[in-house]
Amino acid sequence: MPFWKRKKEDEFISLGLNRAATVEEQVIAQKPDEPEAGFFDKFKAAVTATRENIAERLDSVIGSRRKIDADVLDELEEALIGADIGVQTSLEIIDKARLQVRRNQLGDVDELKRLIKSELQAILDSTASHRKHGTVASETEVPLRIKPYVIMVVGVNGVGKTTTIGKLAHRIKSEGNEVLICAADTFRAAANDQLAIWADRSGVHLIQQRQGTDPSAVLFDSIKSAKSRNADVLIVDTAGRLHTKTNLMNELEKMRRIASREVESAPHEVLLVMDAVTGQNGLEQARQFAKSVPVTGLVLTKLDGTAKGGIVVAIAKELGIPIRYVGIGEQMTDLVEFSTEAYINGLFD
Amino acid sequence: MFEALSDKLRKVLKDLRGQGRLTEAHIEAAMREIRIALLEADVNFKVVKSFIDRVKEKALGQEVIGSLSPAQQVVKAVHDEMVEMLGGTSTQLLFTRRTPNVVMIVGLQGSGKTTTTGKLAKLLAETQNRRPLLVSVDVYRPAAREQLSIIAKAIGQPALQAPQLNDPLELCREAVRECQLTGYDTLLIDTAGRLHVDEELMHELQQIKQETQPVEVLFIADSMTGQDAVRSAQEFHDQVGLTGVILTKMDGDTRGGAALSIKEVTGQPIKFIGVGEKYDALEQFYPDRIAQRILGMGDVLTLIEKVQAEVDEEKALELQKKLAQNQFTLEDFRDQLKQVKKLGSLGKLIDMLPSGLFGGLRITPEQSAEMEDKLKLTEAVINSMTLQERSNHAILNASRRKRVARGSGTSVAEVNKVIGEYEDMRKMMRMMTSGGLGGMMGGGGLGSGGRRKATKRRKKKKKR
């Protein structure tokens, strides 16, 4: 399965309108939806790159006991909180477990683990039904006639927006799409230089202006440029901003307005980038950003560190924002699609 | 966002009033709330545990001080313990007579090392008469060195330019040599950011430390960090040996529990906090203020200090004199608004106050922005007037008002409103000064005469 699914399928399929598809076309059409090679291994390696995960902690309390008692539940609660899942969410999960223990519905620790996993899974899966009206869950939902597909990347300072864009551009470009990057971080010193190096590495064009220019102006130029080049995807870098700065949040809102005026239903995706070490403030970040721009998904970066980014669970639960991509390393290809299963298993195994 | 801890505790301890001592029951009931509050503020759960044990021990059996409720008493115990834990007093950077004094800046990726390096250089140069040289040895992240050069230029301090060197150690040696040749007495080394699992880069930090023998190794920590703060701080401390911590991005609305976690595991003092994107937004760290913030009790001291620092006393005196002579002009009105603006975002100011002060009133960022917009508009209107008009608003006839509206990009109605507000204020001030108590800027209360007049006026307004 390719990374970028918004393929120019029409190039193949439209040929088949008046005749049967050729063998090659059939092969392409029937390519099974398999994750890319090594995906699970990579993902798991990143998530488990920690010295103590939840399962290990549980095992250490349980020892030879097989029965679930208060100590086990306390330890589990701390393990969940320790993964930044949040007090509220952790307490709710534990309360559920406690109830089941009291009713003797949970026989042993394995069943307890299974319960927690399914609870987490349910929360992360629930985002599909909570999705805000008018936002997309994936690139395939936007009709192919709309070009360019506009992705806005937002977030607080230092979470890895620019790096994420570099990786995203590389991956989409390497699958044969024409990609353009809009350097709308006109505030931070040398932001353009950093982006230029990334763009250069993957051979993607970059539209930029002087430091201090109105980012909306850069965006406008970029859209014009993308249209004249017939680019498939336009990725917009924005300056890092704390969600408490109203004027900067208004600036984002303006960019959204410009995008939607110039391209139908743009921005098609607004990715909120979040550092895996972020604590409970992440929830407030997501809440505030979602007020200014229609955030369609999260990108969880630096997951290859020791932090697990559990705050995304709280965000999924409270705000229904799904996680789209995960940054798991420093290489150009180290940005993968989020997999609920791989993530939860990584926390436990 | 969060219900203040003191409010929660008040509810929990409501039934326990009228006892002379804090009993086990008081404390047990309170500790659950405190635990949740601390965890929500991102204090590490292990740190929370040991912290609560200590507070329990200290609080048990304490006599309830006459004027405090049990709830307040518990909060006080928690607050005191936290202040003690966070370091007791604020700490300065300590320099020796060596040339140069090396300050190493280390931390995770994206914590704000480069920006903080710039802020610190500016602070040291301006407040401690140091002559800093900046050098970035981050040869990995694209454009990291350019970023520091640009920042150095912006703050007017020198940065080492050596694009030919690509080895961190070489760069350090060159920077030290440069300092000795030119007499820079402080060398700030901005190191590469890293995820602490990276042993190779940890090794590089050790080598730099060995080579430059820094007087300070400062760990830059993002105040929004969650439970992992403990682990990264511990790792850096074990591997490199820290002498202090700087917390960044404190201008957001994070409670900053990471401060407590980091202090607990490293034992090193938190020296500064970063509070904005401008290069002078680096402040001294005061344990009592952060303790109040973690507990959700506002930040009154910072506010008071801010007001004292920003309000120009000379101007205030002058204004007082003018008031006495009834010469308060539009220009003075504008100056006064400027003083308010200098204090920063109004929402932020009000957030610093404990929630009880305004009966739980909270200003939303939107409201605050609206108020700030209004200040800006008023200033623009006054700026568009001639000097003559500013000193005597009576001459502002219809045609002049039209001109002012055009000049300030507003409407005549808005100009009228500004003038109306000014007149109201002038009247109010006259009333106060005629009350004989030297005006509001003097800090005295309302004179009795003034108060009577003021209430009369209010009544009149209601009738209308």
mmCIF file with all atom_site columns, N, CA and C in Angstrom, chain B residues 284-311:
data_model
loop_
_atom_site.group_PDB
_atom_site.id
_atom_site.type_symbol
_atom_site.label_atom_id
_atom_site.label_alt_id
_atom_site.label_comp_id
_atom_site.label_asym_id
_atom_site.label_entity_id
_atom_site.label_seq_id
_atom_site.pdbx_PDB_ins_code
_atom_site.Cartn_x
_atom_site.Cartn_y
_atom_site.Cartn_z
_atom_site.occupancy
_atom_site.B_iso_or_equiv
_atom_site.pdbx_formal_charge
_atom_site.auth_seq_id
_atom_site.auth_comp_id
_atom_site.auth_asym_id
_atom_site.auth_atom_id
_atom_site.pdbx_PDB_model_num
ATOM 1  N N  . GLN B 1 284 ? 13.898 35.692 35.953 1.00 0.00 ? 284 GLN B N  1
ATOM 2  C CA . GLN B 1 284 ? 14.349 34.946 37.112 1.00 0.00 ? 284 GLN B CA 1
ATOM 3  C C  . GLN B 1 284 ? 13.287 33.927 37.521 1.00 0.00 ? 284 GLN B C  1
ATOM 4  N N  . PHE B 1 285 ? 13.730 32.834 38.091 1.00 0.00 ? 285 PHE B N  1
ATOM 5  C CA . PHE B 1 285 ? 12.793 31.832 38.571 1.00 0.00 ? 285 PHE B CA 1
ATOM 6  C C  . PHE B 1 285 ? 12.514 32.055 40.056 1.00 0.00 ? 285 PHE B C  1
ATOM 7  N N  . TYR B 1 286 ? 11.250 32.142 40.404 1.00 0.00 ? 286 TYR B N  1
ATOM 8  C CA . TYR B 1 286 ? 10.889 32.267 41.813 1.00 0.00 ? 286 TYR B CA 1
ATOM 9  C C  . TYR B 1 286 ? 10.029 31.076 42.222 1.00 0.00 ? 286 TYR B C  1
ATOM 10 N N  . PRO B 1 287 ? 10.554 30.240 43.123 1.00 0.00 ? 287 PRO B N  1
ATOM 11 C CA . PRO B 1 287 ? 9.860  29.005 43.480 1.00 0.00 ? 287 PRO B CA 1
ATOM 12 C C  . PRO B 1 287 ? 8.428  29.236 43.948 1.00 0.00 ? 287 PRO B C  1
ATOM 13 N N  . ASP B 1 288 ? 8.211  30.287 44.753 1.00 0.00 ? 288 ASP B N  1
ATOM 14 C CA . ASP B 1 288 ? 6.863  30.460 45.302 1.00 0.00 ? 288 ASP B CA 1
ATOM 15 C C  . ASP B 1 288 ? 5.841  30.733 44.198 1.00 0.00 ? 288 ASP B C  1
ATOM 16 N N  . ARG B 1 289 ? 6.289  31.433 43.153 1.00 0.00 ? 289 ARG B N  1
ATOM 17 C CA . ARG B 1 289 ? 5.338  31.738 42.082 1.00 0.00 ? 289 ARG B CA 1
ATOM 18 C C  . ARG B 1 289 ? 4.971  30.492 41.291 1.00 0.00 ? 289 ARG B C  1
ATOM 19 N N  . ILE B 1 290 ? 5.996  29.693 40.991 1.00 0.00 ? 290 ILE B N  1
ATOM 20 C CA . ILE B 1 290 ? 5.696  28.484 40.230 1.00 0.00 ? 290 ILE B CA 1
ATOM 21 C C  . ILE B 1 290 ? 4.847  27.537 41.079 1.00 0.00 ? 290 ILE B C  1
ATOM 22 N N  . ALA B 1 291 ? 5.127  27.488 42.358 1.00 0.00 ? 291 ALA B N  1
ATOM 23 C CA . ALA B 1 291 ? 4.335  26.629 43.237 1.00 0.00 ? 291 ALA B CA 1
ATOM 24 C C  . ALA B 1 291 ? 2.871  27.046 43.156 1.00 0.00 ? 291 ALA B C  1
ATOM 25 N N  . GLN B 1 292 ? 2.639  28.352 43.193 1.00 0.00 ? 292 GLN B N  1
ATOM 26 C CA . GLN B 1 292 ? 1.264  28.833 43.110 1.00 0.00 ? 292 GLN B CA 1
ATOM 27 C C  . GLN B 1 292 ? 0.634  28.470 41.779 1.00 0.00 ? 292 GLN B C  1
ATOM 28 N N  . ARG B 1 293 ? 1.454  28.507 40.739 1.00 0.00 ? 293 ARG B N  1
ATOM 29 C CA . ARG B 1 293 ? 0.918  28.203 39.418 1.00 0.00 ? 293 ARG B CA 1
ATOM 30 C C  . ARG B 1 293 ? 0.571  26.721 39.301 1.00 0.00 ? 293 ARG B C  1
ATOM 31 N N  . ILE B 1 294 ? 1.465  25.872 39.806 1.00 0.00 ? 294 ILE B N  1
ATOM 32 C CA . ILE B 1 294 ? 1.196  24.436 39.746 1.00 0.00 ? 294 ILE B CA 1
ATOM 33 C C  . ILE B 1 294 ? -0.083 24.124 40.514 1.00 0.00 ? 294 ILE B C  1
ATOM 34 N N  . LEU B 1 295 ? -0.276 24.809 41.630 1.00 0.00 ? 295 LEU B N  1
ATOM 35 C CA . LEU B 1 295 ? -1.457 24.570 42.448 1.00 0.00 ? 295 LEU B CA 1
ATOM 36 C C  . LEU B 1 295 ? -2.665 25.354 41.947 1.00 0.00 ? 295 LEU B C  1
ATOM 37 N N  . GLY B 1 296 ? -2.479 26.158 40.901 1.00 0.00 ? 296 GLY B N  1
ATOM 38 C CA . GLY B 1 296 ? -3.609 26.917 40.365 1.00 0.00 ? 296 GLY B CA 1
ATOM 39 C C  . GLY B 1 296 ? -4.028 28.061 41.247 1.00 0.00 ? 296 GLY B C  1
ATOM 40 N N  . MET B 1 297 ? -3.059 28.776 41.809 1.00 0.00 ? 297 MET B N  1
ATOM 41 C CA . MET B 1 297 ? -3.402 29.855 42.730 1.00 0.00 ? 297 MET B CA 1
ATOM 42 C C  . MET B 1 297 ? -3.030 31.234 42.190 1.00 0.00 ? 297 MET B C  1
ATOM 43 N N  . GLY B 1 298 ? -2.782 31.327 40.900 1.00 0.00 ? 298 GLY B N  1
ATOM 44 C CA . GLY B 1 298 ? -2.445 32.636 40.356 1.00 0.00 ? 298 GLY B CA 1
ATOM 45 C C  . GLY B 1 298 ? -1.014 33.012 40.660 1.00 0.00 ? 298 GLY B C  1
ATOM 46 N N  . ASP B 1 299 ? -0.655 34.181 40.275 1.00 0.00 ? 299 ASP B N  1
ATOM 47 C CA . ASP B 1 299 ? 0.742  34.566 40.318 1.00 0.00 ? 299 ASP B CA 1
ATOM 48 C C  . ASP B 1 299 ? 0.823  36.038 40.708 1.00 0.00 ? 299 ASP B C  1
ATOM 49 N N  . VAL B 1 300 ? 0.311  36.306 41.904 1.00 0.00 ? 300 VAL B N  1
ATOM 50 C CA . VAL B 1 300 ? 0.120  37.695 42.306 1.00 0.00 ? 300 VAL B CA 1
ATOM 51 C C  . VAL B 1 300 ? 1.429  38.478 42.385 1.00 0.00 ? 300 VAL B C  1
ATOM 52 N N  . LEU B 1 301 ? 2.450  37.822 42.922 1.00 0.00 ? 301 LEU B N  1
ATOM 53 C CA . LEU B 1 301 ? 3.711  38.534 43.116 1.00 0.00 ? 301 LEU B CA 1
ATOM 54 C C  . LEU B 1 301 ? 4.296  39.036 41.807 1.00 0.00 ? 301 LEU B C  1
ATOM 55 N N  . THR B 1 302 ? 4.306  38.160 40.793 1.00 0.00 ? 302 THR B N  1
ATOM 56 C CA . THR B 1 302 ? 4.847  38.562 39.500 1.00 0.00 ? 302 THR B CA 1
ATOM 57 C C  . THR B 1 302 ? 4.110  39.782 38.988 1.00 0.00 ? 302 THR B C  1
ATOM 58 N N  . LEU B 1 303 ? 2.805  39.770 39.177 1.00 0.00 ? 303 LEU B N  1
ATOM 59 C CA . LEU B 1 303 ? 1.995  40.871 38.689 1.00 0.00 ? 303 LEU B CA 1
ATOM 60 C C  . LEU B 1 303 ? 2.378  42.177 39.372 1.00 0.00 ? 303 LEU B C  1
ATOM 61 N N  . ILE B 1 304 ? 2.471  42.113 40.696 1.00 0.00 ? 304 ILE B N  1
ATOM 62 C CA . ILE B 1 304 ? 2.803  43.331 41.437 1.00 0.00 ? 304 ILE B CA 1
ATOM 63 C C  . ILE B 1 304 ? 4.150  43.874 40.978 1.00 0.00 ? 304 ILE B C  1
ATOM 64 N N  . GLU B 1 305 ? 5.097  42.961 40.839 1.00 0.00 ? 305 GLU B N  1
ATOM 65 C CA . GLU B 1 305 ? 6.417  43.392 40.435 1.00 0.00 ? 305 GLU B CA 1
ATOM 66 C C  . GLU B 1 305 ? 6.398  44.010 39.044 1.00 0.00 ? 305 GLU B C  1
ATOM 67 N N  . LYS B 1 306 ? 5.607  43.419 38.189 1.00 0.00 ? 306 LYS B N  1
ATOM 68 C CA . LYS B 1 306 ? 5.504  43.898 36.828 1.00 0.00 ? 306 LYS B CA 1
ATOM 69 C C  . LYS B 1 306 ? 4.946  45.325 36.813 1.00 0.00 ? 306 LYS B C  1
ATOM 70 N N  . VAL B 1 307 ? 3.894  45.515 37.581 1.00 0.00 ? 307 VAL B N  1
ATOM 71 C CA . VAL B 1 307 ? 3.288  46.835 37.629 1.00 0.00 ? 307 VAL B CA 1
ATOM 72 C C  . VAL B 1 307 ? 4.296  47.848 38.143 1.00 0.00 ? 307 VAL B C  1
ATOM 73 N N  . GLN B 1 308 ? 5.034  47.460 39.159 1.00 0.00 ? 308 GLN B N  1
ATOM 74 C CA . GLN B 1 308 ? 6.010  48.382 39.721 1.00 0.00 ? 308 GLN B CA 1
ATOM 75 C C  . GLN B 1 308 ? 7.101  48.723 38.719 1.00 0.00 ? 308 GLN B C  1
ATOM 76 N N  . ALA B 1 309 ? 7.537  47.695 37.966 1.00 0.00 ? 309 ALA B N  1
ATOM 77 C CA . ALA B 1 309 ? 8.634  47.938 37.042 1.00 0.00 ? 309 ALA B CA 1
ATOM 78 C C  . ALA B 1 309 ? 8.209  48.767 35.849 1.00 0.00 ? 309 ALA B C  1
ATOM 79 N N  . GLU B 1 310 ? 6.968  48.566 35.396 1.00 0.00 ? 310 GLU B N  1
ATOM 80 C CA . GLU B 1 310 ? 6.564  49.164 34.134 1.00 0.00 ? 310 GLU B CA 1
ATOM 81 C C  . GLU B 1 310 ? 5.985  50.570 34.287 1.00 0.00 ? 310 GLU B C  1
ATOM 82 N N  . VAL B 1 311 ? 5.280  50.794 35.378 1.00 0.00 ? 311 VAL B N  1
ATOM 83 C CA . VAL B 1 311 ? 4.662  52.102 35.515 1.00 0.00 ? 311 VAL B CA 1
ATOM 84 C C  . VAL B 1 311 ? 5.739  53.110 35.897 1.00 0.00 ? 311 VAL B C  1
#
